[in-house]
């Protein structure tokens, strides 16, 4: 088969869940499949070719301004992935995915077009091209107040169009599959649930006594992530006199790792006005290496989101042996099972109480560290790629 993949998400400088998904599934497919031909489509970006990390398939600094660069990149790419070919667009048109990519697909006539984002090119799909689309979540329909009117319209427009055109829809969880059936009336037979994988850490179980009290959150800054609720829980943990629910920790810090998302002003305002604002640290978007260091040093990982289509950072934290506290909703309870403490995302007291129980009880912390490690082992990008290849076939 000729399989085309839209990898344009990899040109973004900011790390996002969809960027990680696109990168890791492309790498995993390259490792397990030596028979089919893969065409990696991306728009042209300015940068320095010498800084391109092909081992991670990170195109954020790729220079495609000259033809010789394209030849060089494909020679290096084929060194690791013999049946991969980069297909950079020479156009600088805006809205590349919608306007330029369809021209590329019509010209190349692949057997399968894989869109790892919930959008499709603006074209009438060629009859001989099968379309596979991943829908990551439908948060904009479940929590409309957490999105601007413009974002709600665009997300619904592109998602509705994508699920209608797709020959097969990939959902990262049973929760997202149910949402697709509920809101778009999609036949269950059209949807395939394929869990994400996680890159394994070599650290193993966390020490029973962490060197520092650090609560870590990883994700974009947006209302759905419930960072405001997490900050309120942090204030309960730090308050004086101590809350009867929570053991006070004078050296406790809250680290919020992630880029600015939509409607983030309320979150930043809440942190700035907090009595403990100096102990609330926003890192912004960080590199993979910097994020890994945060996981290594975290005492507890907290993701009390109102909704997640999958929740990849939870599994990343578990792979480092970090005990986790997550919202008891959507896909989160599905992917963690009994390997994390579940909380009522609408109740800061509950969030604080569960975090405190892990901070103050070394045996409980060690127990959930080991549970998390065992749970993370079930999620591999190799398994994800194998199931994805079955869909393509």
mmCIF file with all atom_site columns, C-alpha atoms in Angstrom, residues 182-345:
data_model
loop_
_atom_site.group_PDB
_atom_site.id
_atom_site.type_symbol
_atom_site.label_atom_id
_atom_site.label_alt_id
_atom_site.label_comp_id
_atom_site.label_asym_id
_atom_site.label_entity_id
_atom_site.label_seq_id
_atom_site.pdbx_PDB_ins_code
_atom_site.Cartn_x
_atom_site.Cartn_y
_atom_site.Cartn_z
_atom_site.occupancy
_atom_site.B_iso_or_equiv
_atom_site.pdbx_formal_charge
_atom_site.auth_seq_id
_atom_site.auth_comp_id
_atom_site.auth_asym_id
_atom_site.auth_atom_id
_atom_site.pdbx_PDB_model_num
ATOM 1   C CA . UNK A 1 182 ? -24.033 10.203 20.938 1.00 0.00 ? 182 UNK A CA 1
ATOM 2   C CA . UNK A 1 183 ? -23.301 13.558 19.306 1.00 0.00 ? 183 UNK A CA 1
ATOM 3   C CA . UNK A 1 184 ? -22.790 12.623 15.637 1.00 0.00 ? 184 UNK A CA 1
ATOM 4   C CA . UNK A 1 185 ? -24.862 9.471  15.297 1.00 0.00 ? 185 UNK A CA 1
ATOM 5   C CA . UNK A 1 186 ? -21.875 7.527  13.981 1.00 0.00 ? 186 UNK A CA 1
ATOM 6   C CA . UNK A 1 187 ? -22.235 3.759  13.612 1.00 0.00 ? 187 UNK A CA 1
ATOM 7   C CA . UNK A 1 188 ? -20.120 1.933  16.167 1.00 0.00 ? 188 UNK A CA 1
ATOM 8   C CA . UNK A 1 189 ? -18.779 -0.265 13.352 1.00 0.00 ? 189 UNK A CA 1
ATOM 9   C CA . UNK A 1 190 ? -17.135 2.778  11.790 1.00 0.00 ? 190 UNK A CA 1
ATOM 10  C CA . UNK A 1 191 ? -15.161 3.543  14.964 1.00 0.00 ? 191 UNK A CA 1
ATOM 11  C CA . UNK A 1 192 ? -12.066 1.686  16.146 1.00 0.00 ? 192 UNK A CA 1
ATOM 12  C CA . UNK A 1 193 ? -10.783 2.284  19.680 1.00 0.00 ? 193 UNK A CA 1
ATOM 13  C CA . UNK A 1 194 ? -6.971  2.330  19.734 1.00 0.00 ? 194 UNK A CA 1
ATOM 14  C CA . UNK A 1 195 ? -5.279  3.462  22.933 1.00 0.00 ? 195 UNK A CA 1
ATOM 15  C CA . UNK A 1 196 ? -2.224  5.679  22.768 1.00 0.00 ? 196 UNK A CA 1
ATOM 16  C CA . UNK A 1 197 ? 1.149   4.365  23.840 1.00 0.00 ? 197 UNK A CA 1
ATOM 17  C CA . UNK A 1 198 ? 3.663   5.812  26.249 1.00 0.00 ? 198 UNK A CA 1
ATOM 18  C CA . UNK A 1 199 ? 7.435   6.148  26.070 1.00 0.00 ? 199 UNK A CA 1
ATOM 19  C CA . UNK A 1 200 ? 8.806   4.074  28.916 1.00 0.00 ? 200 UNK A CA 1
ATOM 20  C CA . UNK A 1 201 ? 11.083  5.568  31.561 1.00 0.00 ? 201 UNK A CA 1
ATOM 21  C CA . UNK A 1 202 ? 13.956  3.524  32.945 1.00 0.00 ? 202 UNK A CA 1
ATOM 22  C CA . UNK A 1 203 ? 13.603  4.999  36.442 1.00 0.00 ? 203 UNK A CA 1
ATOM 23  C CA . UNK A 1 204 ? 11.303  2.440  38.028 1.00 0.00 ? 204 UNK A CA 1
ATOM 24  C CA . UNK A 1 205 ? 9.460   2.954  41.304 1.00 0.00 ? 205 UNK A CA 1
ATOM 25  C CA . UNK A 1 206 ? 9.780   6.267  43.117 1.00 0.00 ? 206 UNK A CA 1
ATOM 26  C CA . UNK A 1 207 ? 11.646  6.415  46.407 1.00 0.00 ? 207 UNK A CA 1
ATOM 27  C CA . UNK A 1 208 ? 9.351   6.151  49.442 1.00 0.00 ? 208 UNK A CA 1
ATOM 28  C CA . UNK A 1 209 ? 10.487  9.598  50.598 1.00 0.00 ? 209 UNK A CA 1
ATOM 29  C CA . UNK A 1 210 ? 10.698  12.221 47.822 1.00 0.00 ? 210 UNK A CA 1
ATOM 30  C CA . UNK A 1 211 ? 13.518  14.752 48.037 1.00 0.00 ? 211 UNK A CA 1
ATOM 31  C CA . UNK A 1 212 ? 11.061  17.622 47.581 1.00 0.00 ? 212 UNK A CA 1
ATOM 32  C CA . UNK A 1 213 ? 7.313   18.111 47.774 1.00 0.00 ? 213 UNK A CA 1
ATOM 33  C CA . UNK A 1 214 ? 6.360   18.923 44.199 1.00 0.00 ? 214 UNK A CA 1
ATOM 34  C CA . UNK A 1 215 ? 2.870   18.539 42.752 1.00 0.00 ? 215 UNK A CA 1
ATOM 35  C CA . UNK A 1 216 ? 3.092   18.384 38.963 1.00 0.00 ? 216 UNK A CA 1
ATOM 36  C CA . UNK A 1 217 ? 0.466   19.130 36.309 1.00 0.00 ? 217 UNK A CA 1
ATOM 37  C CA . UNK A 1 218 ? 1.218   18.640 32.593 1.00 0.00 ? 218 UNK A CA 1
ATOM 38  C CA . UNK A 1 219 ? -1.130  19.913 29.895 1.00 0.00 ? 219 UNK A CA 1
ATOM 39  C CA . UNK A 1 220 ? -2.256  23.034 28.069 1.00 0.00 ? 220 UNK A CA 1
ATOM 40  C CA . UNK A 1 221 ? -3.627  25.931 30.103 1.00 0.00 ? 221 UNK A CA 1
ATOM 41  C CA . UNK A 1 222 ? -7.374  25.890 29.451 1.00 0.00 ? 222 UNK A CA 1
ATOM 42  C CA . UNK A 1 223 ? -10.559 25.673 31.563 1.00 0.00 ? 223 UNK A CA 1
ATOM 43  C CA . UNK A 1 224 ? -11.254 21.985 30.816 1.00 0.00 ? 224 UNK A CA 1
ATOM 44  C CA . UNK A 1 225 ? -8.063  20.997 32.623 1.00 0.00 ? 225 UNK A CA 1
ATOM 45  C CA . UNK A 1 226 ? -9.458  22.395 35.890 1.00 0.00 ? 226 UNK A CA 1
ATOM 46  C CA . UNK A 1 227 ? -6.207  24.058 36.928 1.00 0.00 ? 227 UNK A CA 1
ATOM 47  C CA . UNK A 1 228 ? -8.239  26.586 38.923 1.00 0.00 ? 228 UNK A CA 1
ATOM 48  C CA . UNK A 1 229 ? -9.615  23.711 41.004 1.00 0.00 ? 229 UNK A CA 1
ATOM 49  C CA . UNK A 1 230 ? -6.090  22.335 41.420 1.00 0.00 ? 230 UNK A CA 1
ATOM 50  C CA . UNK A 1 231 ? -4.854  25.722 42.639 1.00 0.00 ? 231 UNK A CA 1
ATOM 51  C CA . UNK A 1 232 ? -7.716  25.846 45.155 1.00 0.00 ? 232 UNK A CA 1
ATOM 52  C CA . UNK A 1 233 ? -6.719  22.380 46.370 1.00 0.00 ? 233 UNK A CA 1
ATOM 53  C CA . UNK A 1 234 ? -3.100  23.536 46.649 1.00 0.00 ? 234 UNK A CA 1
ATOM 54  C CA . UNK A 1 235 ? -4.214  26.484 48.775 1.00 0.00 ? 235 UNK A CA 1
ATOM 55  C CA . UNK A 1 236 ? -5.982  24.064 51.124 1.00 0.00 ? 236 UNK A CA 1
ATOM 56  C CA . UNK A 1 237 ? -2.788  22.059 51.460 1.00 0.00 ? 237 UNK A CA 1
ATOM 57  C CA . UNK A 1 238 ? -0.755  25.178 52.273 1.00 0.00 ? 238 UNK A CA 1
ATOM 58  C CA . UNK A 1 239 ? -3.233  27.126 54.396 1.00 0.00 ? 239 UNK A CA 1
ATOM 59  C CA . UNK A 1 240 ? -2.531  28.249 57.963 1.00 0.00 ? 240 UNK A CA 1
ATOM 60  C CA . UNK A 1 241 ? -4.070  27.019 60.201 1.00 0.00 ? 241 UNK A CA 1
ATOM 61  C CA . UNK A 1 242 ? -4.041  23.640 58.442 1.00 0.00 ? 242 UNK A CA 1
ATOM 62  C CA . UNK A 1 243 ? -7.302  22.218 57.125 1.00 0.00 ? 243 UNK A CA 1
ATOM 63  C CA . UNK A 1 244 ? -8.527  19.180 59.089 1.00 0.00 ? 244 UNK A CA 1
ATOM 64  C CA . UNK A 1 245 ? -8.709  17.388 55.732 1.00 0.00 ? 245 UNK A CA 1
ATOM 65  C CA . UNK A 1 246 ? -5.147  18.059 54.720 1.00 0.00 ? 246 UNK A CA 1
ATOM 66  C CA . UNK A 1 247 ? -1.745  17.749 56.292 1.00 0.00 ? 247 UNK A CA 1
ATOM 67  C CA . UNK A 1 248 ? 0.105   21.039 55.897 1.00 0.00 ? 248 UNK A CA 1
ATOM 68  C CA . UNK A 1 249 ? 3.315   21.019 53.857 1.00 0.00 ? 249 UNK A CA 1
ATOM 69  C CA . UNK A 1 250 ? 5.337   24.239 54.237 1.00 0.00 ? 250 UNK A CA 1
ATOM 70  C CA . UNK A 1 251 ? 7.730   23.441 51.370 1.00 0.00 ? 251 UNK A CA 1
ATOM 71  C CA . UNK A 1 252 ? 5.070   22.271 48.919 1.00 0.00 ? 252 UNK A CA 1
ATOM 72  C CA . UNK A 1 253 ? 5.147   23.667 45.374 1.00 0.00 ? 253 UNK A CA 1
ATOM 73  C CA . UNK A 1 254 ? 2.728   23.374 42.454 1.00 0.00 ? 254 UNK A CA 1
ATOM 74  C CA . UNK A 1 255 ? 4.363   23.203 39.024 1.00 0.00 ? 255 UNK A CA 1
ATOM 75  C CA . UNK A 1 256 ? 2.084   23.732 36.014 1.00 0.00 ? 256 UNK A CA 1
ATOM 76  C CA . UNK A 1 257 ? 3.813   22.599 32.829 1.00 0.00 ? 257 UNK A CA 1
ATOM 77  C CA . UNK A 1 258 ? 2.238   23.450 29.494 1.00 0.00 ? 258 UNK A CA 1
ATOM 78  C CA . UNK A 1 259 ? 1.647   26.099 26.885 1.00 0.00 ? 259 UNK A CA 1
ATOM 79  C CA . UNK A 1 260 ? -1.084  28.701 26.967 1.00 0.00 ? 260 UNK A CA 1
ATOM 80  C CA . UNK A 1 261 ? -4.363  27.409 25.573 1.00 0.00 ? 261 UNK A CA 1
ATOM 81  C CA . UNK A 1 262 ? -7.658  29.169 24.977 1.00 0.00 ? 262 UNK A CA 1
ATOM 82  C CA . UNK A 1 263 ? -9.458  31.110 27.724 1.00 0.00 ? 263 UNK A CA 1
ATOM 83  C CA . UNK A 1 264 ? -6.413  30.830 29.988 1.00 0.00 ? 264 UNK A CA 1
ATOM 84  C CA . UNK A 1 265 ? -6.688  34.269 31.606 1.00 0.00 ? 265 UNK A CA 1
ATOM 85  C CA . UNK A 1 266 ? -8.790  33.075 34.549 1.00 0.00 ? 266 UNK A CA 1
ATOM 86  C CA . UNK A 1 267 ? -6.200  30.420 35.426 1.00 0.00 ? 267 UNK A CA 1
ATOM 87  C CA . UNK A 1 268 ? -3.293  32.872 35.430 1.00 0.00 ? 268 UNK A CA 1
ATOM 88  C CA . UNK A 1 269 ? -5.370  35.399 37.386 1.00 0.00 ? 269 UNK A CA 1
ATOM 89  C CA . UNK A 1 270 ? -6.243  32.784 40.022 1.00 0.00 ? 270 UNK A CA 1
ATOM 90  C CA . UNK A 1 271 ? -2.565  31.876 40.483 1.00 0.00 ? 271 UNK A CA 1
ATOM 91  C CA . UNK A 1 272 ? -1.416  35.513 40.625 1.00 0.00 ? 272 UNK A CA 1
ATOM 92  C CA . UNK A 1 273 ? -3.987  36.441 43.276 1.00 0.00 ? 273 UNK A CA 1
ATOM 93  C CA . UNK A 1 274 ? -3.291  33.375 45.409 1.00 0.00 ? 274 UNK A CA 1
ATOM 94  C CA . UNK A 1 275 ? -1.723  33.860 48.838 1.00 0.00 ? 275 UNK A CA 1
ATOM 95  C CA . UNK A 1 276 ? 0.766   31.213 47.748 1.00 0.00 ? 276 UNK A CA 1
ATOM 96  C CA . UNK A 1 277 ? 1.483   32.601 44.277 1.00 0.00 ? 277 UNK A CA 1
ATOM 97  C CA . UNK A 1 278 ? 5.248   32.302 44.787 1.00 0.00 ? 278 UNK A CA 1
ATOM 98  C CA . UNK A 1 279 ? 4.860   28.548 45.173 1.00 0.00 ? 279 UNK A CA 1
ATOM 99  C CA . UNK A 1 280 ? 2.783   28.217 41.976 1.00 0.00 ? 280 UNK A CA 1
ATOM 100 C CA . UNK A 1 281 ? 5.165   27.901 39.028 1.00 0.00 ? 281 UNK A CA 1
ATOM 101 C CA . UNK A 1 282 ? 4.164   28.089 35.353 1.00 0.00 ? 282 UNK A CA 1
ATOM 102 C CA . UNK A 1 283 ? 6.903   26.648 33.145 1.00 0.00 ? 283 UNK A CA 1
ATOM 103 C CA . UNK A 1 284 ? 5.260   27.371 29.803 1.00 0.00 ? 284 UNK A CA 1
ATOM 104 C CA . UNK A 1 285 ? 5.881   24.961 26.940 1.00 0.00 ? 285 UNK A CA 1
ATOM 105 C CA . UNK A 1 286 ? 9.044   22.936 27.583 1.00 0.00 ? 286 UNK A CA 1
ATOM 106 C CA . UNK A 1 287 ? 11.228  20.498 25.668 1.00 0.00 ? 287 UNK A CA 1
ATOM 107 C CA . UNK A 1 288 ? 10.847  16.739 26.041 1.00 0.00 ? 288 UNK A CA 1
ATOM 108 C CA . UNK A 1 289 ? 14.037  16.646 28.117 1.00 0.00 ? 289 UNK A CA 1
ATOM 109 C CA . UNK A 1 290 ? 12.828  19.394 30.460 1.00 0.00 ? 290 UNK A CA 1
ATOM 110 C CA . UNK A 1 291 ? 9.469   17.706 30.897 1.00 0.00 ? 291 UNK A CA 1
ATOM 111 C CA . UNK A 1 292 ? 11.184  14.408 31.701 1.00 0.00 ? 292 UNK A CA 1
ATOM 112 C CA . UNK A 1 293 ? 13.159  16.150 34.465 1.00 0.00 ? 293 UNK A CA 1
ATOM 113 C CA . UNK A 1 294 ? 9.916   17.406 35.990 1.00 0.00 ? 294 UNK A CA 1
ATOM 114 C CA . UNK A 1 295 ? 8.484   13.881 36.038 1.00 0.00 ? 295 UNK A CA 1
ATOM 115 C CA . UNK A 1 296 ? 11.670  12.617 37.699 1.00 0.00 ? 296 UNK A CA 1
ATOM 116 C CA . UNK A 1 297 ? 11.361  15.172 40.520 1.00 0.00 ? 297 UNK A CA 1
ATOM 117 C CA . UNK A 1 298 ? 7.587   15.100 41.075 1.00 0.00 ? 298 UNK A CA 1
ATOM 118 C CA . UNK A 1 299 ? 6.138   13.737 44.311 1.00 0.00 ? 299 UNK A CA 1
ATOM 119 C CA . UNK A 1 300 ? 2.577   13.572 42.973 1.00 0.00 ? 300 UNK A CA 1
ATOM 120 C CA . UNK A 1 301 ? 1.106   14.050 39.521 1.00 0.00 ? 301 UNK A CA 1
ATOM 121 C CA . UNK A 1 302 ? -2.328  15.690 39.424 1.00 0.00 ? 302 UNK A CA 1
ATOM 122 C CA . UNK A 1 303 ? -4.718  15.883 36.470 1.00 0.00 ? 303 UNK A CA 1
ATOM 123 C CA . UNK A 1 304 ? -8.157  16.705 37.916 1.00 0.00 ? 304 UNK A CA 1
ATOM 124 C CA . UNK A 1 305 ? -9.595  17.480 34.471 1.00 0.00 ? 305 UNK A CA 1
ATOM 125 C CA . UNK A 1 306 ? -13.308 17.699 33.851 1.00 0.00 ? 306 UNK A CA 1
ATOM 126 C CA . UNK A 1 307 ? -12.804 15.713 30.642 1.00 0.00 ? 307 UNK A CA 1
ATOM 127 C CA . UNK A 1 308 ? -10.037 14.000 28.660 1.00 0.00 ? 308 UNK A CA 1
ATOM 128 C CA . UNK A 1 309 ? -10.217 12.126 25.378 1.00 0.00 ? 309 UNK A CA 1
ATOM 129 C CA . UNK A 1 310 ? -7.316  10.029 26.619 1.00 0.00 ? 310 UNK A CA 1
ATOM 130 C CA . UNK A 1 311 ? -4.999  11.755 29.111 1.00 0.00 ? 311 UNK A CA 1
ATOM 131 C CA . UNK A 1 312 ? -1.503  10.844 27.889 1.00 0.00 ? 312 UNK A CA 1
ATOM 132 C CA . UNK A 1 313 ? 0.391   12.807 30.608 1.00 0.00 ? 313 UNK A CA 1
ATOM 133 C CA . UNK A 1 314 ? -1.073  10.486 33.259 1.00 0.00 ? 314 UNK A CA 1
ATOM 134 C CA . UNK A 1 315 ? 0.583   7.467  31.635 1.00 0.00 ? 315 UNK A CA 1
ATOM 135 C CA . UNK A 1 316 ? 3.811   9.417  31.162 1.00 0.00 ? 316 UNK A CA 1
ATOM 136 C CA . UNK A 1 317 ? 3.844   10.182 34.891 1.00 0.00 ? 317 UNK A CA 1
ATOM 137 C CA . UNK A 1 318 ? 3.075   6.546  35.732 1.00 0.00 ? 318 UNK A CA 1
ATOM 138 C CA . UNK A 1 319 ? 5.971   5.358  33.580 1.00 0.00 ? 319 UNK A CA 1
ATOM 139 C CA . UNK A 1 320 ? 8.229   7.399  35.877 1.00 0.00 ? 320 UNK A CA 1
ATOM 140 C CA . UNK A 1 321 ? 6.684   5.847  38.967 1.00 0.00 ? 321 UNK A CA 1
ATOM 141 C CA . UNK A 1 322 ? 4.925   9.053  39.998 1.00 0.00 ? 322 UNK A CA 1
ATOM 142 C CA . UNK A 1 323 ? 1.724   8.334  41.991 1.00 0.00 ? 323 UNK A CA 1
ATOM 143 C CA . UNK A 1 324 ? -1.241  10.009 40.304 1.00 0.00 ? 324 UNK A CA 1
ATOM 144 C CA . UNK A 1 325 ? -4.431  11.829 41.290 1.00 0.00 ? 325 UNK A CA 1
ATOM 145 C CA . UNK A 1 326 ? -6.897  12.186 38.382 1.00 0.00 ? 326 UNK A CA 1
ATOM 146 C CA . UNK A 1 327 ? -10.504 13.132 37.733 1.00 0.00 ? 327 UNK A CA 1
ATOM 147 C CA . UNK A 1 328 ? -13.042 10.334 38.012 1.00 0.00 ? 328 UNK A CA 1
ATOM 148 C CA . UNK A 1 329 ? -14.598 10.939 34.597 1.00 0.00 ? 329 UNK A CA 1
ATOM 149 C CA . UNK A 1 330 ? -14.411 10.456 30.815 1.00 0.00 ? 330 UNK A CA 1
ATOM 150 C CA . UNK A 1 331 ? -11.436 8.365  29.664 1.00 0.00 ? 331 UNK A CA 1
ATOM 151 C CA . UNK A 1 332 ? -9.341  8.969  32.778 1.00 0.00 ? 332 UNK A CA 1
ATOM 152 C CA . UNK A 1 333 ? -10.997 6.330  34.952 1.00 0.00 ? 333 UNK A CA 1
ATOM 153 C CA . UNK A 1 334 ? -10.919 4.005  31.916 1.00 0.00 ? 334 UNK A CA 1
ATOM 154 C CA . UNK A 1 335 ? -7.169  4.162  31.367 1.00 0.00 ? 335 UNK A CA 1
ATOM 155 C CA . UNK A 1 336 ? -6.018  4.251  35.015 1.00 0.00 ? 336 UNK A CA 1
ATOM 156 C CA . UNK A 1 337 ? -8.363  1.668  36.562 1.00 0.00 ? 337 UNK A CA 1
ATOM 157 C CA . UNK A 1 338 ? -7.228  1.179  40.163 1.00 0.00 ? 338 UNK A CA 1
ATOM 158 C CA . UNK A 1 339 ? -3.695  2.457  39.508 1.00 0.00 ? 339 UNK A CA 1
ATOM 159 C CA . UNK A 1 340 ? -4.436  6.076  40.552 1.00 0.00 ? 340 UNK A CA 1
ATOM 160 C CA . UNK A 1 341 ? -6.499  7.897  43.158 1.00 0.00 ? 341 UNK A CA 1
ATOM 161 C CA . UNK A 1 342 ? -9.705  9.167  41.544 1.00 0.00 ? 342 UNK A CA 1
ATOM 162 C CA . UNK A 1 343 ? -11.237 12.474 42.612 1.00 0.00 ? 343 UNK A CA 1
ATOM 163 C CA . UNK A 1 344 ? -14.380 14.518 42.110 1.00 0.00 ? 344 UNK A CA 1
ATOM 164 C CA . UNK A 1 345 ? -13.042 17.183 39.749 1.00 0.00 ? 345 UNK A CA 1
#
